[in-house]
Amino acid sequence: MGLRRALYRNLVQLQRTRLNSPRIPPRHNVCQQYERAFSCTSRTLTSIKVGDVELTSERYKGSVERGDYGHLASADVAFFRDLLGKHRVVTDSVEMETHNVDWLKMVKGASHILLKPKTAEQVSAILQYCNSKKLAVVPQGGNTGLVGGSVPVFDEIILSLSSLDRIISLDEWSGVLVVEGGCILETLNTYLQQHDLIMPLDLGAKGSCQIGGNVSTNAGGLRLLRYGSLHSTVLGVEAILADGTILDCLNTNKKDNTGYDLKHLFIGSEGTLGVVTKVAIHCPPKPNAVNLALLGLEDYDKVLKLFQKCKADLGEILSSCEYIDSQSMSCVTKNLNLKCPIGSHPFYMLIETSGSNGDHDGEKLNKFLEDVMSHGIVNDGTVASDSSQITEMWGLRERIAESLMNDGYVYKYDLSIPLTSFDTLVQDMKDHLGPNVVRVCGYGHLGDGNIHLNITSEQYDKHVVQQIEPFVYEWVAKHRGSISAEHGLGFKKKDYISYSKPVAAISLMRQMKKIFDPNNILNPYKVLPDKNGEGH
Ligand code: FAD
Ligand code: MLT
Ligand code: ZN
């Protein structure tokens, strides 16, 4: 109790400090939180060299075979050069290297060509040509995907969307932004802030990922709790179908009930149904006041109680509720040499509030923190008092993915499971794997029921994979969860779809794929299992 009192004083003291300083930091300061420059791909310190990564065709030998596709010929290269200009057709193997390997350095293809179209018409012409020659294509955005969906499995042509990066329009009255698919998420957010708006999604990969990639993966991230999924904020898309058809579903109206809402098919279909070249998205106002608390808790039961209390007491101003276990915290602090501003605890929660009235939000948060401390739910905590502290504290959560790479290889599982089971899963996995791995840890979007279960080993070890899978998928299915909450299925998870979807649904998906892409040239070997993968 004495200790708790001391910690409580510590927290109250911190709050006082904050209260004594201006409650509402200057507007531009508050929203620097949304300017956190975080280009994770360039900052990764992983020791795995691209050249050391085994080709997917070798690593998965026997379980994946090259489809009956055309092979790239010099006449094809000449066609693409003619269409795009020679600088937009890359065949240099060194330049191609990073485009052939995924962010986790687990999936590696052997494509010989990367195309960089500048317009939707060029994308259309490329696909029309590839369809007629039966050349397979993998669309690639920022290549930050975590399921091996954005890189070739064999020698697919890489279609980079990076040069489709124009902001087309912003309706400041409605908050509707229309952009090309290759715009970088962070660039869009920075642009919007000048107009007192923000993007409705935010993720650690913001400095590299593209809006077309976000839409194609239906990325969730740190603000989903507040603004909902892209199925609610994306109003329209322009997509290029496999035969080159330009499908203009670029609706910008908030309401549109004219027939089947086809845009939803492109949200989360991971480049298998079409290439997203334009996106219309509804953007919320930039909040006037943002507060962030990092809290330490002694057991998982208290994590659940804290979340309940957050929803009840912070309600409309709660904008993020993230969970970090002790292994994740020690990974991000030790591997990246970051400092955690509070002591060591079994669990941590990051609670963010955003609202229009700083005084109101500050008082609400203070009252809430006093309550949870006095009821013994929270042991320790701190409230960020300025934008640099906010940035640092968010870094502890956003950079976990990056820090794990410094352990060696990362086996990543992105799961929806009941909130009550988050830590049980981590403990069960630890018991199941024993000492064969470096780390088993859990963190994630508690507010969305989405845990990121991560296991690391120094070397890639297929025996570890065999121990984890299908154990983890069976565990999730037993709890009626989802084997992919927000990252998608890509190449790595496609064979496990039946743990989360019934046979009838998978069969309908196959029929849809046939309608959209009868020659199966768009991102083959991804999302749907080769055979009737319903057999797990
Ligand atoms: P890519 O990785 O290039 O591609 C992803 C998939 O979309 C591939 O199947 C690709 O073929 C397809 N694709 C890409 N662009 C297009 C297009 N224009 N048209 C059609 N298909 C396309 N995800 C979350 O959901 N929440 C998170 O919080 C989150 N945090 C992350 C943090 C880090 C550090 C990293 C590395 C990744 C994170 N991700 C997260 C995963 C990832 O899904 C997102 O980074 C992002 O949505 C992928 O965008 P991208 O442009 O990099 O797409
Ligand atoms: C996150 O929430 O940090 C991302 O989804 C990345 C990850 O799962 O590691
Ligand atoms: Zn996530």
Coordinates of C-alpha atoms and ligand atoms in Angstrom, one line a residue:
M1 CA 0.0 0.0 0.0
G2 CA 2.9 2.3 0.9
L3 CA 4.5 1.6 -2.4
R4 CA 1.2 2.2 -4.2
R5 CA 0.8 5.5 -2.4
A6 CA 4.3 6.5 -3.5
L7 CA 3.6 5.6 -7.0
Y8 CA 0.3 7.4 -6.9
R9 CA 2.0 10.5 -5.6
N10 CA 4.4 10.1 -8.5
L11 CA 1.5 10.1 -11.0
V12 CA -0.3 12.9 -9.3
Q13 CA 2.9 14.8 -9.2
L14 CA 3.3 14.3 -12.9
Q15 CA -0.2 15.4 -13.5
R16 CA 0.4 18.5 -11.4
T17 CA 3.4 19.3 -13.4
R18 CA 1.2 19.0 -16.5
L19 CA -1.6 21.0 -14.9
N20 CA 0.8 23.8 -14.0
S21 CA 2.0 24.0 -17.5
P22 CA -0.5 25.1 -20.1
R23 CA -3.2 22.5 -20.2
I24 CA -3.7 22.9 -23.9
P25 CA -0.3 22.9 -25.6
P26 CA -0.2 25.3 -28.5
R27 CA -2.1 23.9 -31.4
H28 CA 0.8 23.2 -33.6
N29 CA 2.6 21.5 -30.7
V30 CA -0.3 19.2 -29.8
C31 CA -0.6 18.0 -33.3
Q32 CA 3.1 17.3 -33.7
Q33 CA 2.0 14.0 -32.4
Y34 CA 0.5 13.4 -35.8
E35 CA 3.7 14.5 -37.4
R36 CA 5.9 11.9 -35.8
A37 CA 8.3 11.2 -38.6
F38 CA 8.6 7.5 -38.5
S39 CA 10.0 5.9 -41.5
C40 CA 10.4 2.5 -40.0
T41 CA 11.7 0.7 -43.0
S42 CA 14.7 3.0 -43.2
R43 CA 15.4 2.7 -39.5
T44 CA 15.4 -1.0 -39.1
L45 CA 18.6 -2.2 -37.7
T46 CA 18.1 -5.9 -38.5
S47 CA 21.2 -7.9 -39.1
I48 CA 19.5 -10.1 -41.7
K49 CA 21.0 -9.3 -45.2
V50 CA 18.7 -9.4 -48.2
G51 CA 21.2 -11.7 -49.9
D52 CA 21.0 -14.2 -47.0
V53 CA 17.2 -14.7 -47.3
E54 CA 16.3 -18.0 -48.9
L55 CA 14.1 -17.8 -52.0
T56 CA 10.5 -18.6 -51.3
S57 CA 10.5 -21.2 -54.0
E58 CA 13.2 -23.0 -52.0
R59 CA 11.9 -22.4 -48.5
Y60 CA 8.4 -23.6 -49.5
K61 CA 9.5 -26.2 -52.0
G62 CA 6.8 -28.8 -52.5
S63 CA 4.0 -26.6 -51.1
V64 CA 4.0 -24.0 -53.9
E65 CA 4.5 -24.4 -57.6
R66 CA 4.9 -21.8 -60.3
G67 CA 1.7 -21.4 -62.2
D68 CA 1.4 -21.8 -66.0
Y69 CA 2.4 -18.2 -66.7
G70 CA 4.4 -16.7 -69.5
H71 CA 8.1 -16.0 -69.0
L72 CA 9.3 -12.4 -69.5
A73 CA 10.8 -12.0 -72.9
S74 CA 12.9 -9.1 -74.4
A75 CA 9.9 -8.1 -76.5
D76 CA 7.9 -7.6 -73.3
V77 CA 10.6 -5.4 -71.8
A78 CA 10.7 -3.4 -75.0
F79 CA 6.9 -3.0 -74.8
F80 CA 7.1 -1.7 -71.3
R81 CA 10.0 0.7 -72.1
D82 CA 8.0 2.1 -75.0
L83 CA 4.9 2.6 -72.8
L84 CA 6.6 4.1 -69.7
G85 CA 10.0 5.4 -70.8
K86 CA 13.2 3.5 -70.0
H87 CA 13.6 5.1 -66.5
R88 CA 10.4 3.6 -65.4
V89 CA 11.4 0.1 -66.2
V90 CA 13.9 -1.4 -63.8
T91 CA 15.7 -4.6 -64.6
D92 CA 18.9 -4.0 -62.6
S93 CA 19.2 -6.8 -60.1
V94 CA 20.7 -4.7 -57.4
E95 CA 17.9 -2.1 -57.6
M96 CA 15.4 -4.9 -57.7
E97 CA 16.7 -6.6 -54.6
T98 CA 14.7 -4.7 -51.9
H99 CA 11.6 -5.0 -54.0
N100 CA 11.9 -8.8 -54.1
V101 CA 12.1 -9.2 -50.3
D102 CA 9.4 -8.4 -47.8
W103 CA 9.8 -6.2 -44.7
L104 CA 10.2 -9.2 -42.4
K105 CA 12.8 -10.7 -44.6
M106 CA 10.9 -14.0 -44.8
V107 CA 9.5 -14.1 -48.3
K108 CA 11.8 -13.6 -51.3
G109 CA 10.9 -13.7 -55.0
A110 CA 13.1 -13.6 -58.1
S111 CA 11.4 -11.0 -60.3
H112 CA 13.4 -9.6 -63.1
I113 CA 11.5 -6.5 -63.7
L114 CA 9.9 -3.6 -61.8
L115 CA 7.5 -1.2 -63.5
K116 CA 6.8 2.3 -62.3
P117 CA 3.8 3.7 -64.1
K118 CA 2.9 7.3 -63.5
T119 CA -0.8 7.2 -64.4
A120 CA -3.9 5.0 -64.1
E121 CA -3.9 4.7 -67.9
Q122 CA -0.4 3.3 -67.9
V123 CA -1.4 0.8 -65.2
S124 CA -4.4 -0.2 -67.4
A125 CA -2.1 -0.6 -70.4
I126 CA 0.3 -2.8 -68.4
L127 CA -2.4 -5.1 -67.1
Q128 CA -4.1 -5.4 -70.5
Y129 CA -0.8 -6.5 -71.9
C130 CA 0.1 -8.8 -69.1
N131 CA -3.4 -10.4 -69.2
S132 CA -3.0 -11.0 -73.0
K133 CA 0.4 -12.6 -72.5
K134 CA -0.5 -14.4 -69.2
L135 CA 2.3 -12.7 -67.3
A136 CA 1.8 -12.7 -63.6
V137 CA 1.9 -9.3 -61.7
V138 CA 2.4 -8.4 -58.0
P139 CA 1.2 -4.9 -57.1
Q140 CA 3.6 -3.2 -54.6
G141 CA 3.1 -0.1 -52.5
G142 CA 5.5 0.7 -49.7
N143 CA 6.4 -3.0 -49.2
T144 CA 5.7 -2.8 -45.5
G145 CA 3.1 -5.6 -45.5
L146 CA 3.7 -8.3 -42.9
V147 CA 2.3 -11.4 -44.6
G148 CA 4.4 -11.7 -47.7
G149 CA 1.7 -10.3 -50.0
S150 CA 3.7 -7.5 -51.6
V151 CA 6.6 -9.4 -53.1
P152 CA 6.8 -12.0 -55.9
V153 CA 6.8 -15.7 -55.0
F154 CA 8.5 -16.7 -58.3
D155 CA 9.2 -14.2 -61.1
E156 CA 6.0 -12.1 -61.1
I157 CA 6.4 -8.6 -62.6
I158 CA 6.5 -6.1 -59.8
L159 CA 4.1 -3.2 -60.4
S160 CA 5.2 -0.4 -58.2
L161 CA 2.5 2.3 -57.4
S162 CA 5.0 4.7 -55.9
S163 CA 4.9 7.2 -58.8
L164 CA 1.1 7.6 -58.6
D165 CA 1.5 10.1 -55.8
R166 CA -0.6 13.1 -56.6
I167 CA -3.1 14.7 -54.2
I168 CA -6.1 15.3 -56.5
S169 CA -8.5 17.3 -54.3
L170 CA -9.6 18.2 -50.8
D171 CA -13.1 19.3 -50.0
E172 CA -12.5 21.3 -46.8
W173 CA -16.3 21.5 -46.2
S174 CA -16.9 17.8 -46.1
G175 CA -13.3 16.6 -45.3
V176 CA -13.2 14.4 -48.3
L177 CA -9.7 13.8 -49.7
V178 CA -9.1 12.3 -53.2
V179 CA -5.6 11.0 -53.9
E180 CA -3.7 8.6 -56.0
G181 CA -2.9 5.2 -54.6
G182 CA 0.8 5.7 -54.2
C183 CA 0.6 8.6 -51.8
I184 CA 2.5 7.9 -48.6
L185 CA 0.3 7.9 -45.5
E186 CA 2.4 10.3 -43.6
T187 CA 2.6 12.8 -46.5
L188 CA -1.2 12.9 -46.6
N189 CA -1.4 13.4 -42.9
T190 CA 1.0 16.3 -43.0
Y191 CA -0.9 17.8 -45.9
L192 CA -4.2 17.5 -44.1
Q193 CA -2.9 19.1 -40.9
Q194 CA -2.4 22.4 -42.8
H195 CA -6.2 22.2 -43.4
D196 CA -7.0 21.3 -39.8
L197 CA -7.8 17.7 -40.7
I198 CA -6.1 14.3 -40.1
M199 CA -6.1 10.9 -41.8
P200 CA -8.5 8.5 -40.1
L201 CA -5.7 5.9 -39.8
D202 CA -2.3 5.9 -38.3
L203 CA 0.3 3.1 -38.2
G204 CA 4.0 2.7 -37.3
A205 CA 4.8 2.2 -41.0
K206 CA 3.3 5.6 -41.9
G207 CA 6.6 7.0 -43.3
S208 CA 6.7 4.3 -46.0
C209 CA 3.3 2.7 -46.5
Q210 CA 1.0 4.0 -49.2
I211 CA -2.7 4.7 -49.1
G212 CA -3.3 2.2 -51.9
G213 CA -1.5 -0.4 -49.8
N214 CA -3.5 0.6 -46.7
V215 CA -6.7 0.2 -48.6
S216 CA -5.7 -3.1 -50.2
T217 CA -4.7 -4.6 -46.8
N218 CA -7.6 -2.8 -45.0
A219 CA -5.0 -1.6 -42.5
G220 CA -6.2 -1.0 -39.0
G221 CA -3.7 0.7 -36.8
L222 CA -3.7 3.0 -33.8
R223 CA -6.8 5.1 -34.5
L224 CA -9.3 2.4 -35.5
L225 CA -10.9 2.5 -32.1
R226 CA -11.9 6.1 -32.7
Y227 CA -12.5 6.4 -36.4
G228 CA -13.4 2.9 -37.5
S229 CA -12.0 0.7 -40.2
L230 CA -11.3 1.8 -43.8
H231 CA -14.6 0.1 -44.8
S232 CA -16.3 3.1 -43.1
T233 CA -13.9 5.9 -44.0
V234 CA -13.1 5.1 -47.6
L235 CA -15.9 6.5 -49.8
G236 CA -14.6 5.4 -53.2
V237 CA -11.8 3.9 -55.2
E238 CA -10.6 3.8 -58.7
A239 CA -9.3 0.3 -59.5
I240 CA -7.7 -1.2 -62.6
L241 CA -9.0 -4.8 -63.2
A242 CA -6.8 -7.6 -64.5
D243 CA -7.9 -7.0 -68.1
G244 CA -7.0 -3.3 -67.9
T245 CA -10.6 -2.1 -67.4
I246 CA -10.5 1.2 -65.4
L247 CA -13.3 0.8 -62.8
D248 CA -14.4 4.3 -61.6
C249 CA -16.0 3.7 -58.2
L250 CA -14.5 7.0 -57.0
N251 CA -17.6 8.1 -55.1
T252 CA -17.1 11.1 -52.8
N253 CA -20.5 11.2 -51.3
K254 CA -20.9 10.1 -47.7
K255 CA -24.1 8.2 -48.7
D256 CA -24.5 6.2 -51.8
N257 CA -26.9 3.2 -52.0
T258 CA -26.9 2.6 -55.7
G259 CA -26.5 -1.1 -56.1
Y260 CA -23.7 -3.3 -54.7
D261 CA -21.0 -1.3 -53.1
L262 CA -18.1 -2.7 -55.2
K263 CA -15.4 -0.5 -53.6
H264 CA -15.6 -2.8 -50.5
L265 CA -14.2 -5.7 -52.6
F266 CA -10.9 -3.8 -53.1
I267 CA -10.6 -2.9 -49.4
G268 CA -8.6 -5.8 -48.0
S269 CA -8.3 -8.0 -51.1
E270 CA -4.6 -7.5 -51.1
G271 CA -4.1 -6.7 -54.8
T272 CA -5.8 -9.9 -56.0
L273 CA -8.9 -8.3 -57.5
G274 CA -7.6 -5.0 -58.9
V275 CA -5.0 -2.3 -58.5
V276 CA -6.1 0.7 -56.5
T277 CA -5.1 3.8 -58.4
K278 CA -7.2 6.4 -56.6
V279 CA -8.9 6.7 -53.2
A280 CA -11.5 9.0 -51.8
I281 CA -11.4 9.1 -48.0
H282 CA -13.3 10.9 -45.4
C283 CA -10.9 12.7 -43.0
P284 CA -11.8 13.8 -39.4
P285 CA -11.0 17.2 -38.0
K286 CA -7.6 17.6 -36.3
P287 CA -8.2 17.3 -32.5
N288 CA -7.4 20.5 -30.5
A289 CA -6.2 18.5 -27.5
V290 CA -4.3 15.2 -27.3
N291 CA -3.3 13.5 -24.0
L292 CA -1.3 10.4 -23.6
A293 CA -0.8 8.3 -20.5
L294 CA 1.5 5.3 -20.1
L295 CA 0.4 3.1 -17.2
G296 CA 2.0 0.1 -15.5
L297 CA -0.1 -2.8 -14.2
E298 CA 0.6 -5.8 -12.2
D299 CA -1.7 -8.4 -13.7
Y300 CA -3.8 -9.1 -16.8
D301 CA -7.0 -8.9 -14.8
K302 CA -6.2 -5.3 -14.1
V303 CA -5.6 -4.7 -17.8
L304 CA -9.2 -5.7 -18.5
K305 CA -10.5 -3.6 -15.6
L306 CA -8.6 -0.6 -16.9
F307 CA -10.0 -1.0 -20.4
Q308 CA -13.6 -1.3 -19.0
K309 CA -13.0 1.9 -17.0
C310 CA -11.5 3.7 -20.0
K311 CA -14.6 3.0 -22.1
A312 CA -16.9 4.0 -19.2
D313 CA -15.0 7.1 -18.0
L314 CA -13.3 8.5 -21.1
G315 CA -16.0 7.4 -23.6
E316 CA -16.1 10.0 -26.4
I317 CA -12.6 11.3 -26.0
L318 CA -10.8 7.9 -25.9
S319 CA -8.8 7.7 -29.2
S320 CA -6.4 4.8 -28.5
C321 CA -6.0 2.0 -26.1
E322 CA -2.9 -0.1 -26.7
Y323 CA -1.5 -3.0 -24.7
I324 CA 2.2 -3.9 -24.2
D325 CA 3.5 -6.9 -22.2
S326 CA 6.8 -6.9 -20.3
Q327 CA 8.6 -8.9 -23.0
S328 CA 7.6 -6.4 -25.7
M329 CA 8.6 -3.5 -23.6
S330 CA 12.0 -5.0 -22.8
C331 CA 12.5 -5.7 -26.5
V332 CA 11.8 -2.2 -27.6
T333 CA 13.8 -0.6 -24.8
K334 CA 16.8 -2.9 -25.0
N335 CA 17.0 -3.6 -28.7
L336 CA 16.5 0.0 -29.7
N337 CA 18.1 1.6 -26.7
L338 CA 14.9 3.6 -25.7
K339 CA 13.9 4.7 -22.3
C340 CA 10.6 3.7 -20.6
P341 CA 9.6 6.6 -18.4
I342 CA 8.1 4.4 -15.7
G343 CA 9.3 1.3 -13.8
S344 CA 9.2 -2.3 -14.9
H345 CA 5.8 -4.0 -14.8
P346 CA 4.2 -7.1 -16.2
F347 CA 1.9 -5.1 -18.4
Y348 CA 1.6 -1.6 -19.8
M349 CA -1.2 0.4 -21.4
L350 CA -1.1 3.5 -23.6
I351 CA -4.2 5.5 -23.2
E352 CA -4.7 8.4 -25.6
T353 CA -7.5 10.9 -25.5
S354 CA -8.3 13.4 -28.3
G355 CA -10.9 16.0 -28.3
S356 CA -11.9 19.6 -29.0
N357 CA -11.6 21.0 -25.5
G358 CA -8.3 20.7 -23.7
D359 CA -9.6 21.7 -20.2
H360 CA -12.5 19.3 -20.4
D361 CA -10.3 16.4 -21.6
G362 CA -7.5 17.1 -19.1
E363 CA -9.9 17.1 -16.2
K364 CA -11.5 14.0 -17.4
L365 CA -8.2 12.2 -17.8
N366 CA -7.0 13.4 -14.4
K367 CA -10.1 12.2 -12.6
F368 CA -9.9 8.9 -14.4
L369 CA -6.2 8.4 -13.4
E370 CA -6.9 9.3 -9.8
D371 CA -9.7 6.8 -9.8
V372 CA -7.7 3.9 -11.3
M373 CA -4.8 4.6 -9.0
S374 CA -6.8 4.8 -5.9
H375 CA -8.7 1.6 -6.8
G376 CA -5.4 -0.2 -7.2
I377 CA -6.0 -1.0 -10.9
V378 CA -2.9 0.9 -12.0
N379 CA 0.4 0.8 -10.1
D380 CA 2.5 3.4 -11.8
G381 CA 2.2 5.8 -14.7
T382 CA 3.0 9.0 -16.4
V383 CA 1.2 11.5 -18.5
A384 CA 3.1 13.1 -21.5
S385 CA 3.2 16.8 -20.9
D386 CA 4.5 18.0 -24.2
S387 CA 4.7 16.9 -27.8
S388 CA 8.2 15.4 -27.6
Q389 CA 7.2 13.2 -24.6
I390 CA 4.1 12.2 -26.6
T391 CA 6.3 11.2 -29.5
E392 CA 8.7 9.3 -27.3
M393 CA 6.0 7.4 -25.5
W394 CA 4.3 6.5 -28.8
G395 CA 7.7 5.3 -30.0
L396 CA 7.7 2.6 -27.3
R397 CA 4.6 1.1 -28.9
E398 CA 5.1 1.8 -32.6
R399 CA 8.6 0.6 -32.7
I400 CA 8.1 -2.8 -31.1
A401 CA 7.8 -4.4 -34.6
E402 CA 11.1 -2.9 -35.6
S403 CA 12.8 -3.9 -32.3
L404 CA 11.8 -7.5 -32.7
M405 CA 13.8 -7.7 -35.9
N406 CA 16.9 -7.2 -33.9
D407 CA 16.4 -10.5 -32.2
G408 CA 16.8 -12.3 -35.5
Y409 CA 13.8 -13.8 -37.3
V410 CA 10.2 -12.8 -36.3
Y411 CA 7.3 -15.2 -36.5
K412 CA 4.3 -12.8 -36.5
Y413 CA 0.7 -13.6 -35.7
D414 CA -1.9 -10.9 -35.9
L415 CA -5.0 -12.2 -34.2
S416 CA -8.5 -11.3 -33.1
I417 CA -9.3 -13.2 -29.9
P418 CA -11.5 -12.5 -26.9
L419 CA -10.0 -9.8 -24.7
T420 CA -9.9 -12.1 -21.8
S421 CA -7.6 -14.5 -23.6
F422 CA -4.7 -12.2 -24.7
D423 CA -2.3 -13.2 -22.0
T424 CA -3.5 -16.8 -21.8
L425 CA -2.4 -17.2 -25.4
V426 CA 1.0 -15.7 -24.8
Q427 CA 1.5 -18.0 -21.8
D428 CA 0.2 -21.1 -23.7
M429 CA 2.6 -20.4 -26.5
K430 CA 5.5 -19.9 -24.1
D431 CA 4.7 -23.2 -22.5
H432 CA 4.3 -24.9 -25.9
L433 CA 7.6 -23.7 -27.3
G434 CA 9.8 -24.1 -24.2
P435 CA 13.3 -22.7 -24.5
N436 CA 13.7 -23.1 -28.3
V437 CA 13.1 -19.4 -29.0
V438 CA 14.5 -16.1 -28.0
R439 CA 11.2 -14.4 -27.1
V440 CA 7.4 -14.9 -27.0
C441 CA 5.6 -11.6 -26.5
G442 CA 2.2 -9.9 -27.0
Y443 CA 1.2 -6.3 -27.7
G444 CA -1.4 -4.7 -29.8
H445 CA -4.7 -2.9 -30.2
L446 CA -6.5 -4.0 -27.1
G447 CA -9.3 -1.6 -27.8
D448 CA -10.0 -3.5 -31.0
G449 CA -9.6 -7.0 -29.6
N450 CA -6.5 -7.4 -31.7
I451 CA -3.3 -8.9 -30.3
H452 CA 0.1 -9.2 -32.1
L453 CA 1.7 -12.4 -30.9
N454 CA 5.3 -12.5 -31.8
I455 CA 7.9 -15.2 -31.5
T456 CA 11.6 -14.6 -32.3
S457 CA 14.6 -16.9 -32.9
E458 CA 18.2 -16.1 -33.9
Q459 CA 18.0 -18.0 -37.1
Y460 CA 15.1 -18.8 -39.3
D461 CA 14.0 -22.3 -38.1
K462 CA 11.3 -24.2 -39.8
H463 CA 11.0 -26.5 -36.8
V464 CA 9.9 -23.5 -34.8
V465 CA 7.4 -22.7 -37.5
Q466 CA 6.1 -26.2 -37.4
Q467 CA 5.7 -26.0 -33.6
I468 CA 3.8 -22.7 -33.8
E469 CA 1.6 -23.7 -36.8
P470 CA -1.1 -25.0 -36.8
F471 CA -1.0 -24.8 -32.9
V472 CA -1.7 -21.1 -33.0
Y473 CA -4.5 -21.3 -35.6
E474 CA -6.2 -24.2 -33.8
W475 CA -6.0 -22.1 -30.6
V476 CA -7.6 -19.1 -32.3
A477 CA -10.3 -21.2 -34.0
K478 CA -11.2 -22.8 -30.7
H479 CA -11.8 -19.3 -29.4
R480 CA -13.7 -18.2 -32.5
G481 CA -11.2 -15.6 -33.3
S482 CA -9.6 -14.4 -36.6
I483 CA -6.2 -15.7 -37.8
S484 CA -5.6 -12.3 -39.4
A485 CA -7.1 -9.2 -37.7
E486 CA -5.5 -6.5 -39.8
H487 CA -2.4 -7.7 -41.7
G488 CA -4.3 -9.9 -44.3
L489 CA -3.4 -13.3 -45.5
G490 CA -0.9 -12.6 -48.3
F491 CA 1.3 -15.6 -49.0
K492 CA 2.1 -16.7 -45.5
K493 CA -1.4 -17.1 -44.1
K494 CA -3.4 -18.1 -47.1
D495 CA -3.4 -21.8 -46.4
Y496 CA -5.0 -21.2 -43.0
I497 CA -8.0 -19.2 -44.2
S498 CA -10.3 -22.1 -43.3
Y499 CA -9.6 -21.6 -39.6
S500 CA -11.5 -18.3 -39.9
K501 CA -13.9 -18.7 -42.9
P502 CA -16.4 -21.5 -43.8
V503 CA -16.0 -23.5 -46.9
A504 CA -19.0 -21.8 -48.5
A505 CA -17.4 -18.4 -48.1
I506 CA -14.1 -19.5 -49.5
S507 CA -15.9 -21.0 -52.5
L508 CA -17.7 -17.7 -53.1
M509 CA -14.3 -15.9 -52.9
R510 CA -12.9 -18.2 -55.5
Q511 CA -15.8 -17.5 -57.8
M512 CA -15.3 -13.7 -57.3
K513 CA -11.6 -14.1 -58.1
K514 CA -12.5 -15.9 -61.3
I515 CA -14.9 -13.1 -62.4
F516 CA -12.4 -10.3 -61.7
D517 CA -9.3 -12.1 -62.9
P518 CA -10.0 -15.2 -65.0
N519 CA -6.4 -15.7 -65.9
N520 CA -5.3 -15.4 -62.3
I521 CA -2.5 -12.9 -63.2
L522 CA -3.1 -10.5 -60.3
N523 CA -1.0 -11.4 -57.2
P524 CA -1.2 -15.2 -57.6
Y525 CA -0.2 -17.5 -54.7
K526 CA -1.8 -15.0 -52.3
V527 CA -5.0 -14.8 -50.1
L528 CA -6.7 -17.9 -51.4
P529 CA -5.2 -21.4 -51.0
D530 CA -4.0 -23.2 -54.1
K531 CA -6.1 -26.3 -53.8
N532 CA -9.2 -26.3 -51.8
G533 CA -7.2 -25.2 -48.7
E534 CA -10.4 -26.0 -46.8
G535 CA -8.6 -29.1 -45.7
H536 CA -6.8 -27.9 -42.5
Ligands
FAD1 P1 2.5 -3.2 -49.5 O1 3.2 -3.9 -48.4 O2 3.4 -2.8 -50.6 O3 1.4 -4.2 -50.0 C1 0.5 -4.9 -49.2 C2 -0.5 -5.7 -50.0 O4 -1.3 -4.8 -50.7 C3 0.1 -6.6 -51.0 O5 -0.7 -7.7 -51.2 C4 0.1 -5.7 -52.3 O6 0.1 -6.5 -53.5 C5 -1.1 -4.9 -52.2 N1 -1.0 -3.6 -52.7 C6 -0.2 -2.6 -52.4 N2 -0.6 -1.4 -53.0 C7 -1.6 -1.8 -53.8 C8 -2.4 -1.0 -54.7 N3 -2.3 0.3 -54.9 N4 -3.4 -1.7 -55.3 C9 -3.7 -3.0 -55.1 N5 -2.9 -3.7 -54.3 C10 -1.9 -3.1 -53.6 N6 -0.9 -2.9 -40.5 C11 -2.0 -2.6 -39.8 O7 -3.1 -3.0 -40.2 N7 -2.0 -1.9 -38.6 C12 -0.8 -1.5 -38.1 O8 -0.8 -0.9 -37.0 C13 0.4 -1.8 -38.8 N8 1.6 -1.3 -38.4 C14 2.7 -1.6 -39.0 C15 3.9 -1.2 -38.5 C16 5.1 -1.5 -39.1 C17 6.4 -1.1 -38.5 C18 5.0 -2.3 -40.4 C19 6.3 -2.6 -41.1 C20 3.8 -2.7 -40.9 C21 2.7 -2.4 -40.2 N9 1.4 -2.8 -40.7 C22 0.3 -2.5 -40.0 C23 1.3 -3.7 -41.9 C24 0.9 -3.2 -43.3 O9 -0.3 -3.8 -43.7 C25 0.8 -1.8 -43.5 O10 2.1 -1.3 -43.3 C26 0.3 -1.2 -44.8 O11 -1.1 -1.2 -44.9 C27 0.8 -1.8 -46.1 O12 0.9 -0.7 -47.1 P2 2.0 -0.7 -48.2 O13 1.9 0.4 -49.1 O14 3.4 -0.9 -47.6 O15 1.6 -2.1 -49.0
MLT2 C1 1.6 -2.9 -34.9 O1 0.5 -2.7 -34.5 O2 2.6 -2.5 -34.4 C2 1.7 -3.5 -36.3 O3 0.5 -4.1 -36.7 C3 2.9 -4.2 -36.6 C4 3.1 -5.5 -35.8 O4 2.1 -6.3 -35.7 O5 4.2 -5.8 -35.3
ZN3 ZN -1.1 -3.6 -35.4

